[in-house]
PDB file of C-alpha atoms in Angstrom:
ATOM      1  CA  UNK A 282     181.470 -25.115 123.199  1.00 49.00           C
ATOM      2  CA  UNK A 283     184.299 -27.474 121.927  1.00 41.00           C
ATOM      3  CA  UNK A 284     182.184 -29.494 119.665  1.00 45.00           C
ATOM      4  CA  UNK A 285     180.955 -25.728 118.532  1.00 41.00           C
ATOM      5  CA  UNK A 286     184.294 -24.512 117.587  1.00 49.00           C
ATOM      6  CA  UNK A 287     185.849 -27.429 116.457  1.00 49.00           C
ATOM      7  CA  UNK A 288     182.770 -27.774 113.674  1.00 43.00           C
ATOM      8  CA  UNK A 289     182.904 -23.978 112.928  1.00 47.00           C
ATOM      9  CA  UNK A 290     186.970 -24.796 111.971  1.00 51.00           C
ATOM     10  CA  UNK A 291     186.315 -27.625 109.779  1.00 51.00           C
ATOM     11  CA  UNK A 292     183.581 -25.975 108.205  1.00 43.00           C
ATOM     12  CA  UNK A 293     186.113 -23.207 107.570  1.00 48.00           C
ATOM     13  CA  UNK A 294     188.769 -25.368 106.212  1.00 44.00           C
ATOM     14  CA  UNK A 295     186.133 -26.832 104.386  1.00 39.00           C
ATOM     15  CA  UNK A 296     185.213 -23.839 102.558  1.00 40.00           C
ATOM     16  CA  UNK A 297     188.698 -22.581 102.140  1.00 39.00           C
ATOM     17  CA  UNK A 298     189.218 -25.814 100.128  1.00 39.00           C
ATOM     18  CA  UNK A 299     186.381 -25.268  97.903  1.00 38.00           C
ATOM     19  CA  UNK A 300     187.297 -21.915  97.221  1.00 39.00           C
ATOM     20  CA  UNK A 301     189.297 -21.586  93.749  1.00 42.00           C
ATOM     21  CA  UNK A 302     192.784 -20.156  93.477  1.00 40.00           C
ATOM     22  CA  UNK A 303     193.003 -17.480  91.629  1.00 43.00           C
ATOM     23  CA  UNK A 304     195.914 -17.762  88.778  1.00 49.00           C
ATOM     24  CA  UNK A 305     197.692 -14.872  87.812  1.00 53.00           C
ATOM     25  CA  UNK A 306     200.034 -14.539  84.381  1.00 58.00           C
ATOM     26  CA  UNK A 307     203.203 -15.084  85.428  1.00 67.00           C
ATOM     27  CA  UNK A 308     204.870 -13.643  81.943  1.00 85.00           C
ATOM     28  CA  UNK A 309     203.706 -10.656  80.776  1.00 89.00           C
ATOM     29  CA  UNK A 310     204.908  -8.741  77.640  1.00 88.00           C
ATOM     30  CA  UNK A 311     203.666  -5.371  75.554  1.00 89.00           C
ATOM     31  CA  UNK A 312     204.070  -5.480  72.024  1.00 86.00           C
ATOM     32  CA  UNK A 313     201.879  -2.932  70.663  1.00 87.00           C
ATOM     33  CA  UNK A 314     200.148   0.503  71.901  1.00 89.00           C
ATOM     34  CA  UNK A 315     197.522   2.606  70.652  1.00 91.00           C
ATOM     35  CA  UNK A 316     195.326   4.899  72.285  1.00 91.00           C
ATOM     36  CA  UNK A 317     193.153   3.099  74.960  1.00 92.00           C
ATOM     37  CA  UNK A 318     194.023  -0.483  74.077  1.00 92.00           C
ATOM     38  CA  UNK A 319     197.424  -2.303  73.638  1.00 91.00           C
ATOM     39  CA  UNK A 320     198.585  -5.885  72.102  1.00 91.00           C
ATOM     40  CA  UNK A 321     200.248  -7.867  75.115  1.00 90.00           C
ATOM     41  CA  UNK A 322     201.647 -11.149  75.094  1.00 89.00           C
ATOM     42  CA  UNK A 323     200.003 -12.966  78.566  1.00 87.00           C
ATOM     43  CA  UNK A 324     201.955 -16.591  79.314  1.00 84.00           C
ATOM     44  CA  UNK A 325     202.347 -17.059  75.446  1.00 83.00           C
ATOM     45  CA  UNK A 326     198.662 -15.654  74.373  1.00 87.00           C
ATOM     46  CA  UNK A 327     198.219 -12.786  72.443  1.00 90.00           C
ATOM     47  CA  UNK A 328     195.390 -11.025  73.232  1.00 90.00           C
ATOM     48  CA  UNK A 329     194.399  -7.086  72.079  1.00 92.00           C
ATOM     49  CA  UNK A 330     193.282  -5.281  75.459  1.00 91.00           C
ATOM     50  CA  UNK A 331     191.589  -2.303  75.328  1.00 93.00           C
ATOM     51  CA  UNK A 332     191.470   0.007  78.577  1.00 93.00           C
ATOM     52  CA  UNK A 333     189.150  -1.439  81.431  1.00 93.00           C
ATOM     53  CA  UNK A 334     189.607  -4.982  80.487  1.00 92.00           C
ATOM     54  CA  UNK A 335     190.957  -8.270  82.166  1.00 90.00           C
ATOM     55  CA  UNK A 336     192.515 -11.577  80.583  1.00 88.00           C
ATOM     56  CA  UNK A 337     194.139 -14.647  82.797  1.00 85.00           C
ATOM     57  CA  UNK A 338     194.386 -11.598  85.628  1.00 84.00           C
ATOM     58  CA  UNK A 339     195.972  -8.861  83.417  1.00 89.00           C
ATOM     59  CA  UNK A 340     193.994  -5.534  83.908  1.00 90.00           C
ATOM     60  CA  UNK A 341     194.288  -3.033  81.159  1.00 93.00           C
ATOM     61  CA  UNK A 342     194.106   0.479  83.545  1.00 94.00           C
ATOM     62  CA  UNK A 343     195.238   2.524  80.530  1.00 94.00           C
ATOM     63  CA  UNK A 344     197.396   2.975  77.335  1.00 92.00           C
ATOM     64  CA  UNK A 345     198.403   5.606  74.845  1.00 92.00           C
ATOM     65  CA  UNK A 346     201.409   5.483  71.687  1.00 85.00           C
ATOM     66  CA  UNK A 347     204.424   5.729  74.238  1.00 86.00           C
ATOM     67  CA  UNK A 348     202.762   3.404  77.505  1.00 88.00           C
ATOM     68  CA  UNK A 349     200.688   0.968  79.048  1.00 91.00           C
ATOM     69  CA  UNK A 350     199.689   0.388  82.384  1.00 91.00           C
ATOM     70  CA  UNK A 351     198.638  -2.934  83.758  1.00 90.00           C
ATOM     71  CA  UNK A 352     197.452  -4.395  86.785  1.00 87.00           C
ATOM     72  CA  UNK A 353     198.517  -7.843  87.956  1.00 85.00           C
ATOM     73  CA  UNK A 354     197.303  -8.963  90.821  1.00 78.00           C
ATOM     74  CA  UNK A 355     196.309  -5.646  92.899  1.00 77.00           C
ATOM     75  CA  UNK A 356     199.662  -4.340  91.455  1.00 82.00           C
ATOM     76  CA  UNK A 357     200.211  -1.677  88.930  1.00 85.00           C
ATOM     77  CA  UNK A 358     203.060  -1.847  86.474  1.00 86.00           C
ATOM     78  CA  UNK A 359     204.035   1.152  83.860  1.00 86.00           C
ATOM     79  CA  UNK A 360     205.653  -0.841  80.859  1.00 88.00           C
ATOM     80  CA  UNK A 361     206.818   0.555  77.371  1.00 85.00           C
ATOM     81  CA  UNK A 362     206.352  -1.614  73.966  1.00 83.00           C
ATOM     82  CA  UNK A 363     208.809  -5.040  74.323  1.00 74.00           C
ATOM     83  CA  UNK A 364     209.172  -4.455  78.120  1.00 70.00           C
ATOM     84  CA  UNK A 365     208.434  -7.301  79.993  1.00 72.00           C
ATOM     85  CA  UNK A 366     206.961  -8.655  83.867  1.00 74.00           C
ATOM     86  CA  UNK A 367     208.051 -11.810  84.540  1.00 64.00           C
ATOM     87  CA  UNK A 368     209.321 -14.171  87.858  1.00 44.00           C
ATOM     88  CA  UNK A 369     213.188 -13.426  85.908  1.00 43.00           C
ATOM     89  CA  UNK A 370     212.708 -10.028  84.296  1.00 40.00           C
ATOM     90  CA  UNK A 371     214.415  -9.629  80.980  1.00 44.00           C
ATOM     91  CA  UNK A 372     214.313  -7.007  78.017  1.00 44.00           C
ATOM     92  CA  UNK A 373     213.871  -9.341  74.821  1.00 47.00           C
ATOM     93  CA  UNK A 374     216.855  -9.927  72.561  1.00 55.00           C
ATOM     94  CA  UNK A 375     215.360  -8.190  69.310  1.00 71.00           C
ATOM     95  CA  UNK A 376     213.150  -5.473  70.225  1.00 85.00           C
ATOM     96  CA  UNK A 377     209.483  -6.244  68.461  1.00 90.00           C
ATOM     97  CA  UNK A 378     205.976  -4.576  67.736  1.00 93.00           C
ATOM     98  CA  UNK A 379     202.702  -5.945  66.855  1.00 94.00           C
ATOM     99  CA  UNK A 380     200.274  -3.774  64.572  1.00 95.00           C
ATOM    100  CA  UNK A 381     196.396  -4.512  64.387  1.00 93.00           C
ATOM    101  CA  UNK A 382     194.926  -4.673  60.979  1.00 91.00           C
ATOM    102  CA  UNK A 383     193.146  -1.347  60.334  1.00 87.00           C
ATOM    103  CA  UNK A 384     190.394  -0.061  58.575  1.00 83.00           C
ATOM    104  CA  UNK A 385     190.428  -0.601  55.069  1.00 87.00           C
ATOM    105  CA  UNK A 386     193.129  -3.506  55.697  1.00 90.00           C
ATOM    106  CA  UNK A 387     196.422  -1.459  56.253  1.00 94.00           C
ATOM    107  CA  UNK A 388     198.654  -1.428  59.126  1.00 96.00           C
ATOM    108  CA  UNK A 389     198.806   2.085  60.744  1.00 95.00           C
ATOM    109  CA  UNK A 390     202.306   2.620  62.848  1.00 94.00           C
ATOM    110  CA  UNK A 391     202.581   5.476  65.842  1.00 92.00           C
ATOM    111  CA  UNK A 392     206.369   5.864  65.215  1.00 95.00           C
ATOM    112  CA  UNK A 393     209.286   8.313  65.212  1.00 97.00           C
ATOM    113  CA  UNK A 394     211.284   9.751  62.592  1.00 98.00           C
ATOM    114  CA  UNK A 395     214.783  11.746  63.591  1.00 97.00           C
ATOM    115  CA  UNK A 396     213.110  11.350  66.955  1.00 94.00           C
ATOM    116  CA  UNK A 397     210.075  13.709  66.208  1.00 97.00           C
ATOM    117  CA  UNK A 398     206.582  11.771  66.637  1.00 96.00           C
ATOM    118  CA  UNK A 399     205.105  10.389  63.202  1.00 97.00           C
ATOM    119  CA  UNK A 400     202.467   8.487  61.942  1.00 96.00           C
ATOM    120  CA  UNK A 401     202.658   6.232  59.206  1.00 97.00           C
ATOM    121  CA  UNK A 402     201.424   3.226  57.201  1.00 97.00           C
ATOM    122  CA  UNK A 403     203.107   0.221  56.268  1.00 97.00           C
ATOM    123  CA  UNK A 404     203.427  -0.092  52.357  1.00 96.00           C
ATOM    124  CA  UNK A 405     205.213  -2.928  51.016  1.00 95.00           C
ATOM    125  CA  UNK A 406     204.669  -1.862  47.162  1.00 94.00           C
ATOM    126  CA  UNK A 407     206.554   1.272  48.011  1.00 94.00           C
ATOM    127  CA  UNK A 408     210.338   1.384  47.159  1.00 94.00           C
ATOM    128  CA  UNK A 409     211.294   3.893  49.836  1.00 96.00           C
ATOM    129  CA  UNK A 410     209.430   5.883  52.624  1.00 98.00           C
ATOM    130  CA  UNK A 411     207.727   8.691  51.187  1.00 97.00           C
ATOM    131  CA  UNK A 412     206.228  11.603  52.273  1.00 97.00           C
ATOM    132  CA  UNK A 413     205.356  15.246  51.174  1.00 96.00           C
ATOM    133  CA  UNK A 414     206.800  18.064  51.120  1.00 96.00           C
ATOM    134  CA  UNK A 415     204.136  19.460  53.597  1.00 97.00           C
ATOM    135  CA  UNK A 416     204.973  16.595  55.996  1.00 97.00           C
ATOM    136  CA  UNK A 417     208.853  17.079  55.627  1.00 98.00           C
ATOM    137  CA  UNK A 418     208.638  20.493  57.215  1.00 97.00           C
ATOM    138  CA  UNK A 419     206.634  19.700  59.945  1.00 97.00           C
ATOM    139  CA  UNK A 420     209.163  16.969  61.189  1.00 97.00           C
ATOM    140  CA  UNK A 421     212.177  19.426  60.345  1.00 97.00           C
ATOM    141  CA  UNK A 422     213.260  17.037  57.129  1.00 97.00           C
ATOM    142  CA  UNK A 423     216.115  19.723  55.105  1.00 94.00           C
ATOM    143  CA  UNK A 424     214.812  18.476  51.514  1.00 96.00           C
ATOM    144  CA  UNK A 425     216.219  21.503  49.684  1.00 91.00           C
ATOM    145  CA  UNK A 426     219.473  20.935  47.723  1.00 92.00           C
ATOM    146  CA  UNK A 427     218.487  17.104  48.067  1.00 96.00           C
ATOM    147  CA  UNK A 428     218.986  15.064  44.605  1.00 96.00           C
ATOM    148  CA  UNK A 429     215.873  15.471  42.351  1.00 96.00           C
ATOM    149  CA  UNK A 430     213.974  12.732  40.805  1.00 95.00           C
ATOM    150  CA  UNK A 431     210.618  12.554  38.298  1.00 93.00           C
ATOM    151  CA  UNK A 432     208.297  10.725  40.826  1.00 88.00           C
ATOM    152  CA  UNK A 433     204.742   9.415  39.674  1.00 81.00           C
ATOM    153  CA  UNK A 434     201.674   9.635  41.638  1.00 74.00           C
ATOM    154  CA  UNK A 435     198.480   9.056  41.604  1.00 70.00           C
ATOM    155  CA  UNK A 436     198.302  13.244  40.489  1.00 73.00           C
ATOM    156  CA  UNK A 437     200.748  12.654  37.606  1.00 79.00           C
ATOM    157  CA  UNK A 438     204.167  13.440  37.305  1.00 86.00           C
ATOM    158  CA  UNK A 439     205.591  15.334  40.464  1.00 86.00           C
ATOM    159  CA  UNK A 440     209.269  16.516  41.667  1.00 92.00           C
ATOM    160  CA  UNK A 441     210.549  14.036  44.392  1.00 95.00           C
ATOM    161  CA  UNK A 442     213.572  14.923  46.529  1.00 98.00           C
ATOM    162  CA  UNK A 443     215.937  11.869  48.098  1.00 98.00           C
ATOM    163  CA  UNK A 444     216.812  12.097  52.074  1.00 98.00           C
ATOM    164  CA  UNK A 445     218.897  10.537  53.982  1.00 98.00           C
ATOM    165  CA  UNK A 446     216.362   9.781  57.759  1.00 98.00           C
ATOM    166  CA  UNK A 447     218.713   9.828  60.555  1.00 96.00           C
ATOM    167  CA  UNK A 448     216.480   6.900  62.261  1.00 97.00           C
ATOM    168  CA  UNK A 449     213.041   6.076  61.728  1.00 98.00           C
ATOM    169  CA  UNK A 450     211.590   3.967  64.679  1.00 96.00           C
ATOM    170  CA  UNK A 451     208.562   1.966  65.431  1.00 96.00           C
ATOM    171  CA  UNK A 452     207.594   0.998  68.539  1.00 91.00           C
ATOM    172  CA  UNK A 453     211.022  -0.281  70.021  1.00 90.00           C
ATOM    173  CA  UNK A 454     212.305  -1.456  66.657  1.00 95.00           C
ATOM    174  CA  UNK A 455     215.022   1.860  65.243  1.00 95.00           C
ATOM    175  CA  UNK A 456     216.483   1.982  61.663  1.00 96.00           C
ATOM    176  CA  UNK A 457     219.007   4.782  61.388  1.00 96.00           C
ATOM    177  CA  UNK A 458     220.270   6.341  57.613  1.00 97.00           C
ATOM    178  CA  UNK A 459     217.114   5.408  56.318  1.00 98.00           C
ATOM    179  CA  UNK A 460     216.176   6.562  52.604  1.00 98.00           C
ATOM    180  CA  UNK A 461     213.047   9.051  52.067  1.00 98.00           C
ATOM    181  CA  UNK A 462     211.433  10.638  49.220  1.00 97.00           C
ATOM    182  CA  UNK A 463     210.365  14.046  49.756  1.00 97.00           C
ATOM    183  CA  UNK A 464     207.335  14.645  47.307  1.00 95.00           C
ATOM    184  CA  UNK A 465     206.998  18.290  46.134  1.00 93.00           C
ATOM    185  CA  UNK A 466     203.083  19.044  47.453  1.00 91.00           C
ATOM    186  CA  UNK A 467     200.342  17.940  49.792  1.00 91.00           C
ATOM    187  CA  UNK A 468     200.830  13.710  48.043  1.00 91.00           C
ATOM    188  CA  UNK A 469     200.891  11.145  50.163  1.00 93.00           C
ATOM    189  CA  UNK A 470     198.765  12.886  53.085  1.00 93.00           C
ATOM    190  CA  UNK A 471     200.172   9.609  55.056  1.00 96.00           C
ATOM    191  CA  UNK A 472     203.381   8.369  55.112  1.00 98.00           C
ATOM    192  CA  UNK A 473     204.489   5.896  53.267  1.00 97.00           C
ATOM    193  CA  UNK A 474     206.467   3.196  55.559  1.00 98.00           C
ATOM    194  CA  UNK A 475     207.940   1.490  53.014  1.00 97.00           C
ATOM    195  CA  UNK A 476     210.659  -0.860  52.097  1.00 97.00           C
ATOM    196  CA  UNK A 477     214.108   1.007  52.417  1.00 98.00           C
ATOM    197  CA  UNK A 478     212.772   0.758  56.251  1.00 98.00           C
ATOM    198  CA  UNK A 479     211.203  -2.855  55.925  1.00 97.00           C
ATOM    199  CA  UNK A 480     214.084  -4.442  54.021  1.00 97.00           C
ATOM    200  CA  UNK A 481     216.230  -3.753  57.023  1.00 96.00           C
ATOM    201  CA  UNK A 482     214.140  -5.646  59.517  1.00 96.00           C
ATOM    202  CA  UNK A 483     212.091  -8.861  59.950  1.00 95.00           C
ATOM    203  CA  UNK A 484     208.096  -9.074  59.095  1.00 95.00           C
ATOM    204  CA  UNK A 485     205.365 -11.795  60.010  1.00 94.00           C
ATOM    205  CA  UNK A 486     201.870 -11.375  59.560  1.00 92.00           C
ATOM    206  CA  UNK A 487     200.366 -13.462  62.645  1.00 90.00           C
ATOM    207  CA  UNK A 488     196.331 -13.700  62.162  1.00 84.00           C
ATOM    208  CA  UNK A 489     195.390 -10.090  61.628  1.00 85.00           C
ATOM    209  CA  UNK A 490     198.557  -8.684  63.407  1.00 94.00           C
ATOM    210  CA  UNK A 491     201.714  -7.566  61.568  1.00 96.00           C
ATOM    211  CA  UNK A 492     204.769  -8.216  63.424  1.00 95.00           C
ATOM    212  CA  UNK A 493     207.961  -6.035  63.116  1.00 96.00           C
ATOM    213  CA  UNK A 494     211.482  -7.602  64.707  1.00 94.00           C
ATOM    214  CA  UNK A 495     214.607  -5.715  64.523  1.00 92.00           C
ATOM    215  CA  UNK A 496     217.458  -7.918  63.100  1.00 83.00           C
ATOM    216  CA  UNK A 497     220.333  -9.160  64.664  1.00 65.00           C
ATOM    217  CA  UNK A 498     223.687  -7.306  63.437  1.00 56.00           C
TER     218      UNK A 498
END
């Protein structure tokens, strides 16, 4: 019975040191969420998760425009965009989101303008954000008595009105007194993220991803 219990121990230990340990991300960061799938930062790697699946021991359970939540070794963690799980858990210094290349190679943002949920693509070409008329009332934007300006579209010459935004926000990155064109009609039917809102912060473009950084003051 000794010899029995002293070989079923070593074949034990034995087996317990051919069994491989399991590694588990020990810095985890969100950068960017969409519906069902989010762009997180695991030990330095980017990698875009979408809901149900695992990298280096990061579980994707689910994810929509304001959330993610991820599961890290049998643990469950609820984390917004530039929130971060780590062994010394700190908010980063400049907030930060990361948008996937869409279809038809443009960058579509789930934002916020004066706090009231927006969507909006990123437009570099465009001097201002711009958005119609139609638009403008559904967010609660007071264009009326706003300077008028001659703005051209791709429907000719239209009537633009100039807003002040109070902020405009992506992700965790927040502009406030933000410039807008209001265009009189249905024109753009997206808005137009464009660079009276990009000026004021920093962009990358990091294979496929777009990278937004709010800038120091």
């Amino acid at each position: 019975m000794f010899y029995l219990r002293r070989f079923s121990r070593d074949i034990g230990l034995l087996l317990l040191l051919l069994t491989p340990l399991v590694s588990y991300a020990t810095n985890v960061e969100i950068k960017g969420l969409f519906n069902n799938s989010a762009v997180v930062i695991i030990d330095g790697k980017q990698k875009l998760l979408k809901a149900g699946k695992e990298f280096n021991g990061v579980k994707l359970i689910s994810a929509n425009s304001k959330s993610a939540v991820v599961e890290i070794n049998g643990e469950r963690h609820k984390l917004g965009v530039s929130r971060r799980i780590s062994a010394n858990f700190k908010a980063p210094t400049l907030s930060e989101v990361r948008l996937p290349k869409g279809r038809g190679g443009h960058y579509i943002a789930q934002g916020r303008i004066n706090k009231r949920t927006a969507v909006m693509m990123v437009d570099t070409g465009a001097t201002s954000i711009a958005m119609s008329s139609i638009t403008a009332s559904s967010l609660g934007i007071d264009y009326r008595g706003a300077r008028v300006i001659n703005v051209s579209t791709a429907n000719g010459i239209t009537q633009g009105y100039v807003v002040t935004l109070r902020s405009v926000s992506v992700g965790a990155v927040t502009v406030h007194n933000v410039e807008a064109i209001i265009n009189e009609g249905a024109f753009p039917q997206t808005i137009l993220l464009g660079n009276s809102f990009l000026s004021k912060i920093s962009m990358a473009e990091e294979g496929g991803v777009l990278v937004l950084k709010s800038k120091l003051n």
